[in-house]
Each structure stands twice: as structure tokens, then as C-alpha cells.
mmCIF file with all atom_site columns, C-alpha atoms in Angstrom:
data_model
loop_
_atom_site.group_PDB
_atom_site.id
_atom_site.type_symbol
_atom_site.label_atom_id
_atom_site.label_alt_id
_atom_site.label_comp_id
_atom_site.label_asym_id
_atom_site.label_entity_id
_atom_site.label_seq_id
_atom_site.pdbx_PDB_ins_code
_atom_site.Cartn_x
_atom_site.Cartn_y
_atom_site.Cartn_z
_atom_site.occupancy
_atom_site.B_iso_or_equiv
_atom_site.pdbx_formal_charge
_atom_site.auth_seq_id
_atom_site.auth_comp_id
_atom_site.auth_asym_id
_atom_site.auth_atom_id
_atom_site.pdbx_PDB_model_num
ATOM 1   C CA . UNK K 1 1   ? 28.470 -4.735  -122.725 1.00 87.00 ? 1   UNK K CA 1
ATOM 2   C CA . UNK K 1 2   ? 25.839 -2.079  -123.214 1.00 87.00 ? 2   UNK K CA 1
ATOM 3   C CA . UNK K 1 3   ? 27.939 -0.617  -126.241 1.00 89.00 ? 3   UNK K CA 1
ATOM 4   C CA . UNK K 1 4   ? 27.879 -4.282  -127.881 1.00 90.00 ? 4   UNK K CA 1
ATOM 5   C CA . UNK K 1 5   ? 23.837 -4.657  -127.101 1.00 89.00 ? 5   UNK K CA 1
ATOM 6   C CA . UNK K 1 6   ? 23.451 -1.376  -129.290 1.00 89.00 ? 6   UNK K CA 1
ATOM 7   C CA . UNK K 1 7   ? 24.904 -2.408  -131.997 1.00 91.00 ? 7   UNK K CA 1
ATOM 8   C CA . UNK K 1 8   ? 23.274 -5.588  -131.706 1.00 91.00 ? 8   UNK K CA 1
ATOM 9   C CA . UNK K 1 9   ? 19.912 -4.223  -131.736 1.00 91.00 ? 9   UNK K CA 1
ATOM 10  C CA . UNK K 1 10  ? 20.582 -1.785  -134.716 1.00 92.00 ? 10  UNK K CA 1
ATOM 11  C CA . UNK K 1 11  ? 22.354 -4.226  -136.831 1.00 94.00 ? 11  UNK K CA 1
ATOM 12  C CA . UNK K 1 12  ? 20.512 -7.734  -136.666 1.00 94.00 ? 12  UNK K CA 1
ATOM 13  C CA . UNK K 1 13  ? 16.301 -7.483  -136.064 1.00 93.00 ? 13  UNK K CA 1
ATOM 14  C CA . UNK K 1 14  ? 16.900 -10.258 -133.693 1.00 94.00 ? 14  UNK K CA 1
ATOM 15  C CA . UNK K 1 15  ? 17.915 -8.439  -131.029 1.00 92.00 ? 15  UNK K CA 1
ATOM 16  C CA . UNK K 1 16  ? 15.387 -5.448  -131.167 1.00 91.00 ? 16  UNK K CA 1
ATOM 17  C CA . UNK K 1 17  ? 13.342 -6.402  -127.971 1.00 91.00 ? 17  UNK K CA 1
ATOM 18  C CA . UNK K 1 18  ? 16.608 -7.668  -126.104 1.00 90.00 ? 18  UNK K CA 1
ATOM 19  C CA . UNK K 1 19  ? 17.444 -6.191  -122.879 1.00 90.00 ? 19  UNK K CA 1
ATOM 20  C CA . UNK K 1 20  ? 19.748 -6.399  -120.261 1.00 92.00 ? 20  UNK K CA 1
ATOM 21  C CA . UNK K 1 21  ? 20.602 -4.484  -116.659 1.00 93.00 ? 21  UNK K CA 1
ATOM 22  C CA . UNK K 1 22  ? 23.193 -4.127  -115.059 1.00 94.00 ? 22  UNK K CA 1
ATOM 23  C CA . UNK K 1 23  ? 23.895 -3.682  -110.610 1.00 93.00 ? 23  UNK K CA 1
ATOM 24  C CA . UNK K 1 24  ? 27.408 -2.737  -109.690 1.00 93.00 ? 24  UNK K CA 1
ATOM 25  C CA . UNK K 1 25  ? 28.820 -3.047  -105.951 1.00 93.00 ? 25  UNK K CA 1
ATOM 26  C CA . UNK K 1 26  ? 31.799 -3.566  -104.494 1.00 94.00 ? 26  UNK K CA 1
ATOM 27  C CA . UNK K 1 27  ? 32.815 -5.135  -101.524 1.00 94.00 ? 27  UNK K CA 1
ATOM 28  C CA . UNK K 1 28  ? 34.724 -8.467  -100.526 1.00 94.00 ? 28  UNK K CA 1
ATOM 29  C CA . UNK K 1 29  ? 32.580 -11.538 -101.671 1.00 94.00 ? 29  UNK K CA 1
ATOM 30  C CA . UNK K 1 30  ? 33.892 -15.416 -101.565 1.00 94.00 ? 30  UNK K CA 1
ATOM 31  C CA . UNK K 1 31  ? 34.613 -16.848 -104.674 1.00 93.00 ? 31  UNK K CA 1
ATOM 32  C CA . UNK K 1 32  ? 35.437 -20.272 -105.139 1.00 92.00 ? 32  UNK K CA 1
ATOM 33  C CA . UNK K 1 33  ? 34.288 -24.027 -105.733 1.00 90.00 ? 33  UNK K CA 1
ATOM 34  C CA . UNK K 1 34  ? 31.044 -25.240 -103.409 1.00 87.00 ? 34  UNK K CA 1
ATOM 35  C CA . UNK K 1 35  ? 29.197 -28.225 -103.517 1.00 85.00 ? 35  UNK K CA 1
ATOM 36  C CA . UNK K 1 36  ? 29.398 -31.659 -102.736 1.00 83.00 ? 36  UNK K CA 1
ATOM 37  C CA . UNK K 1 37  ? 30.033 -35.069 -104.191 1.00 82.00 ? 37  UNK K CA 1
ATOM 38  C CA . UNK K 1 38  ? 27.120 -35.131 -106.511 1.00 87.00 ? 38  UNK K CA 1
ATOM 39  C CA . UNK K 1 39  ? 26.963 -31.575 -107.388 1.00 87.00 ? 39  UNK K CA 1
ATOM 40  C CA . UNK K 1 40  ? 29.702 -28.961 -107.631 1.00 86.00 ? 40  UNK K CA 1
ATOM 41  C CA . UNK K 1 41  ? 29.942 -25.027 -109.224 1.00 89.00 ? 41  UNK K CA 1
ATOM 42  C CA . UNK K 1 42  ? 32.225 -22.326 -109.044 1.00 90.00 ? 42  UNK K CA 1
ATOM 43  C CA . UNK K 1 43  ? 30.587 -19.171 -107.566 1.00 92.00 ? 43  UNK K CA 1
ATOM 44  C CA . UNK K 1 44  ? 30.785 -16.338 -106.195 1.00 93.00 ? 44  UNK K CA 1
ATOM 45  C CA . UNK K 1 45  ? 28.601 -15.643 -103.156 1.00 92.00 ? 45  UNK K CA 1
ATOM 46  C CA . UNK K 1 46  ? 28.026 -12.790 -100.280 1.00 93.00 ? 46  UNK K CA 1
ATOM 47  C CA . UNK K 1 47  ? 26.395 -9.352  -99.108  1.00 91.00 ? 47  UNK K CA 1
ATOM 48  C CA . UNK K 1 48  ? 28.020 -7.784  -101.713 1.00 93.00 ? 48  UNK K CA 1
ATOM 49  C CA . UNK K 1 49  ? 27.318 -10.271 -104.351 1.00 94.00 ? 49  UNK K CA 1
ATOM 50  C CA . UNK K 1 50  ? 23.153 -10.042 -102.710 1.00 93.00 ? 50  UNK K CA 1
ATOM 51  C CA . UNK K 1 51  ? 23.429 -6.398  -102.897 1.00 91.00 ? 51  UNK K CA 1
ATOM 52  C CA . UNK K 1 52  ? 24.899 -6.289  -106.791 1.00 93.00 ? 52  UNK K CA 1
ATOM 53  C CA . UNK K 1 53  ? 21.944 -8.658  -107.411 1.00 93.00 ? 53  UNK K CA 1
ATOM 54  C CA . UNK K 1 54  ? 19.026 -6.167  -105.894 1.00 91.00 ? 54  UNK K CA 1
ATOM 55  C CA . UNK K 1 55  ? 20.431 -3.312  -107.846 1.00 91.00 ? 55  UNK K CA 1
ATOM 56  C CA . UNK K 1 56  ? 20.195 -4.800  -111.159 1.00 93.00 ? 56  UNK K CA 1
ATOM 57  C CA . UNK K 1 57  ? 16.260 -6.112  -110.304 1.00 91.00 ? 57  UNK K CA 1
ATOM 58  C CA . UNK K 1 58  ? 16.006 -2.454  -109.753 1.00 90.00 ? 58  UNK K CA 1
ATOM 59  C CA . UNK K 1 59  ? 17.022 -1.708  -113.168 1.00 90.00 ? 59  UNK K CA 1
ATOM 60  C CA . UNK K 1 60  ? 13.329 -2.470  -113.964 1.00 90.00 ? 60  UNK K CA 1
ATOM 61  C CA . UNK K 1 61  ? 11.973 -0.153  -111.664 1.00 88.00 ? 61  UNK K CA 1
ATOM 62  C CA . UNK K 1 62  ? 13.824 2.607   -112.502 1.00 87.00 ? 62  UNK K CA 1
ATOM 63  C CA . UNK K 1 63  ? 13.727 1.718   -116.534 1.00 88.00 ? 63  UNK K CA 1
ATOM 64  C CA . UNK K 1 64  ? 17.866 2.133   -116.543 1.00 89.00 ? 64  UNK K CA 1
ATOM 65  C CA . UNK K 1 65  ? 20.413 -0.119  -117.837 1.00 90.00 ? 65  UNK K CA 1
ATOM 66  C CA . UNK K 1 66  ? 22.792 0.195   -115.263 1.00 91.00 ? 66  UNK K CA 1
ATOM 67  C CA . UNK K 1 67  ? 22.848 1.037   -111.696 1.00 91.00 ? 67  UNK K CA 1
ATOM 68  C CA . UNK K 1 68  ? 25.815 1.404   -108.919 1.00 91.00 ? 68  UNK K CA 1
ATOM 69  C CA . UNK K 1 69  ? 25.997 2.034   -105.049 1.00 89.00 ? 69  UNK K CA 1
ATOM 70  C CA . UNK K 1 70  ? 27.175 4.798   -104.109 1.00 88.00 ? 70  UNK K CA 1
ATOM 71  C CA . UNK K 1 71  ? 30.338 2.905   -102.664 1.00 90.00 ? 71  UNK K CA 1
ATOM 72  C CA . UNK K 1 72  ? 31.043 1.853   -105.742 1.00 91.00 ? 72  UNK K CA 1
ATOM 73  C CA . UNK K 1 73  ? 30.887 5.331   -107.661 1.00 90.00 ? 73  UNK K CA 1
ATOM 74  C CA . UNK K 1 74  ? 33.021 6.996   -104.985 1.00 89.00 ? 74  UNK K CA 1
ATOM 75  C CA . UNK K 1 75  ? 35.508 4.289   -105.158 1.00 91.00 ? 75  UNK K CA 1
ATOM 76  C CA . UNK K 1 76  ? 35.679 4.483   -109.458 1.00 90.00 ? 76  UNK K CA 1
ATOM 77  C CA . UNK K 1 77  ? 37.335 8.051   -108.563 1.00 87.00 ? 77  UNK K CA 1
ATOM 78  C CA . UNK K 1 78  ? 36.402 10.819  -111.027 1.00 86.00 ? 78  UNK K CA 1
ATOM 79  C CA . UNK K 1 79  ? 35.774 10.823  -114.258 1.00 86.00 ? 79  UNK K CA 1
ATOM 80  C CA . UNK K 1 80  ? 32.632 9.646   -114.233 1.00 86.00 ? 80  UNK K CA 1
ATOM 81  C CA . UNK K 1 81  ? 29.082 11.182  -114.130 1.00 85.00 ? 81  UNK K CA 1
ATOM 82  C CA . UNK K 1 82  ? 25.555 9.805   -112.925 1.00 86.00 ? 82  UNK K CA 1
ATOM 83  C CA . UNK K 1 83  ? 22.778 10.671  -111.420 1.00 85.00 ? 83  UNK K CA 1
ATOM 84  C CA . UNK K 1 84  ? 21.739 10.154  -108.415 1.00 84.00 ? 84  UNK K CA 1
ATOM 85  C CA . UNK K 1 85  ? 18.601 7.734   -107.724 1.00 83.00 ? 85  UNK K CA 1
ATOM 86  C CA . UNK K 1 86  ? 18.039 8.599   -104.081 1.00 80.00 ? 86  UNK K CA 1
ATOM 87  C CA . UNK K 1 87  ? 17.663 6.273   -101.090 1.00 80.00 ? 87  UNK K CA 1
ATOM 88  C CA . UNK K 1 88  ? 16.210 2.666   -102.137 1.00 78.00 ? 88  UNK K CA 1
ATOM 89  C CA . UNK K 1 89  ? 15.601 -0.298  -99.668  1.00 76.00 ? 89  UNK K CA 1
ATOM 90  C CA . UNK K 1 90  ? 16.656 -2.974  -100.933 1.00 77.00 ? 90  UNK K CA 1
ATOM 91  C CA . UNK K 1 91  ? 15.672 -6.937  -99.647  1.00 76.00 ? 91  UNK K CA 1
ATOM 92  C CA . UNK K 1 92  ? 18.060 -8.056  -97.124  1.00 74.00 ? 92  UNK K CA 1
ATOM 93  C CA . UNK K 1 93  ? 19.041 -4.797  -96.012  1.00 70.00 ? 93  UNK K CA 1
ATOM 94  C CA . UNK K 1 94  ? 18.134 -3.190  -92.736  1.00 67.00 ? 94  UNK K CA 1
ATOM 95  C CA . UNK K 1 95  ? 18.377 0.547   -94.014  1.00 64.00 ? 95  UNK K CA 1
ATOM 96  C CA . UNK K 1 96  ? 18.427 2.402   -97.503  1.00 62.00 ? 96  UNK K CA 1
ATOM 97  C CA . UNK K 1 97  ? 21.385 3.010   -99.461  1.00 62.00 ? 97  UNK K CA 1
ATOM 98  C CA . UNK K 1 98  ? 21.765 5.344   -101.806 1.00 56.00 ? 98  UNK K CA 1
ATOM 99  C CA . UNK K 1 99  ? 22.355 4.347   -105.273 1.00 58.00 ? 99  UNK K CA 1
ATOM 100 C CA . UNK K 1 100 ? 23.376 6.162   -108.691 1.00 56.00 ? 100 UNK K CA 1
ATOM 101 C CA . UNK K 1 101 ? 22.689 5.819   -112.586 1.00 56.00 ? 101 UNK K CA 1
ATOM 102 C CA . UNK K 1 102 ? 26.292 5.852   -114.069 1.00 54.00 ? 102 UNK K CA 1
ATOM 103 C CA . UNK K 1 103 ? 25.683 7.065   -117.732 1.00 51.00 ? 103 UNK K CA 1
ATOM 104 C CA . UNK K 1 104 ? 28.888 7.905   -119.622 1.00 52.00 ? 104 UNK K CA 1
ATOM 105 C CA . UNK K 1 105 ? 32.645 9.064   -118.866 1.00 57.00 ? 105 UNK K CA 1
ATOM 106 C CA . UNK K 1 106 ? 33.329 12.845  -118.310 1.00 57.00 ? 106 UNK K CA 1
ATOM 107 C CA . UNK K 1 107 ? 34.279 14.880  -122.084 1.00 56.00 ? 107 UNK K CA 1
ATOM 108 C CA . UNK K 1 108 ? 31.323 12.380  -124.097 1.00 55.00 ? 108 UNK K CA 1
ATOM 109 C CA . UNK K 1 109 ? 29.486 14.950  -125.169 1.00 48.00 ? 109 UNK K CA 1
ATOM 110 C CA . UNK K 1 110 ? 26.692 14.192  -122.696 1.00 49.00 ? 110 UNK K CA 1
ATOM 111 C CA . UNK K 1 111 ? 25.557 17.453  -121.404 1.00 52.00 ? 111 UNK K CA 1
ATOM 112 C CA . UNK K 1 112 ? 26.763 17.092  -117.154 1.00 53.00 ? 112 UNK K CA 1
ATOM 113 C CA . UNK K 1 113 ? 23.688 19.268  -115.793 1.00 54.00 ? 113 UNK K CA 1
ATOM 114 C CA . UNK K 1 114 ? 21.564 15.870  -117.089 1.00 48.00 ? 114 UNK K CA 1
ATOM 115 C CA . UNK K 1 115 ? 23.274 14.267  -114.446 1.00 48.00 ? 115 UNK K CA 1
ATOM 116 C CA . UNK K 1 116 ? 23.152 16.525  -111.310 1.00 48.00 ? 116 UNK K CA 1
ATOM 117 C CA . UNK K 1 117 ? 20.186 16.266  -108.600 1.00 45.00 ? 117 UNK K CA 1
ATOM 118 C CA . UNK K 1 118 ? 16.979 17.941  -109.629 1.00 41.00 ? 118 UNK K CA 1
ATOM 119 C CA . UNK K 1 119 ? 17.831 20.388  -106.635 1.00 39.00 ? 119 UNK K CA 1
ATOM 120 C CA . UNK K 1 120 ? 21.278 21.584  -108.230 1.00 38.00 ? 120 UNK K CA 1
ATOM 121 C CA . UNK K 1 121 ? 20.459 20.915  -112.229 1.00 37.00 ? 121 UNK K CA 1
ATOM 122 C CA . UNK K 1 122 ? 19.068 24.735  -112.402 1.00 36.00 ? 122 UNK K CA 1
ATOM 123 C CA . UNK K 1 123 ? 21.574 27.226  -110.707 1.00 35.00 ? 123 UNK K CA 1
ATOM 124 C CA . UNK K 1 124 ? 19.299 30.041  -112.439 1.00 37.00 ? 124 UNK K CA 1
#
């Protein structure tokens, strides 16, 4: 999605300013058709679904695109680099959770030191 929004914005002027972010968790949500007589959607609701939701309003914060818990990064297996954001509290949640900045795929060309904690980017 974030591939296709580049290209829009170099190839068509009216997409310059557009901007989009992106929260990432995983969990077990409910996903189905609510309502009632007069009014009825297909959704997908839950903590998980909450917690996805606060992640990419955090996107603003943290001027990123894209943003993932930590559950979710350890469960994509490797191949994958980020950064870690640190501990953020997030509405609805009684404690902090820590949350990462997933950039690109391992072997992009991205150098991996951008990605490591401040505390282990310089090994001397």
C-alpha cells in the first residue's frame, strides 16, 4: 500500500500532500455482521482491532507510516527489520506496550544499523 502511495505521489500532482498510516496487531478479533433491523454492517471489532487502531493514530506522533506491536513483529518471524519505538501507552490499555517501526525486508539495501536501538547502533 505504501509502495502504491509513492508512486502515486511522484506520478500524478494530485496526490503530493496525501498521506496515510498504518497500525499492525495481531490477536483474535470478531468479525462478522452486527446491527439490527434498520441498520446492519459487516465489521470487525475487539482489543486487538482497538489496539491496531491506537497504533496507527500514533503514526502522527511519531511522523512514521507504519507501526507494529511487538507481538506482531515477533510473530512475522525473521526477515524483517525495524526499529524499535520504546514503551507507548496507549488509550484503553492499563500498561505500555512496546511497539516497533517496520521499515523494509532484510537484503533491501537499507543499511540494518538504521534500525537497531540507539544503545546498540554504535558497537565502536
Amino acid at each position: 500500500m505504501l509502495t502504491k502511495l509513492y508512486e502515486l505521489q511522484k506520478n500524478d500532482p494530485r496526490f503530493a500532500d496525501l498521506d496515510i498510516g498504518i497500525g499492525i496487531s495481531t490477536g483474535d478479533v470478531i468479525v462478522g455482521n452486527f446491527g439490527g433491523e434498520n441498520r446492519f454492517d459487516y465489521s470487525v471489532i475487539g482489543d486487538t482491532v482497538n489496539f491496531a487502531s491506537r497504533l496507527e493514530g500514533l503514526t502522527r506522533h511519531f511522523k512514521v507510516h507504519l507501526l507494529v506491536s511487538l507481538q506482531t513483529f515477533s510473530e512475522a518471524g525473521p526477515g524483517y527489520i525495524a526499529r524499535e519505538l520504546g514503551l507507548v501507552k496507549v488509550k484503553g490499555k492499563e500498561t505500555a506496550g512496546a511497539n516497533r517501526r517496520r521499515r523494509r525486508r532484510e537484503n533491501d539495501s537499507v543499511d540494518p544499523a538504521f534500525y537497531r536501538p540507539a544503545s546498540t547502533a554504535h558497537s565502536g
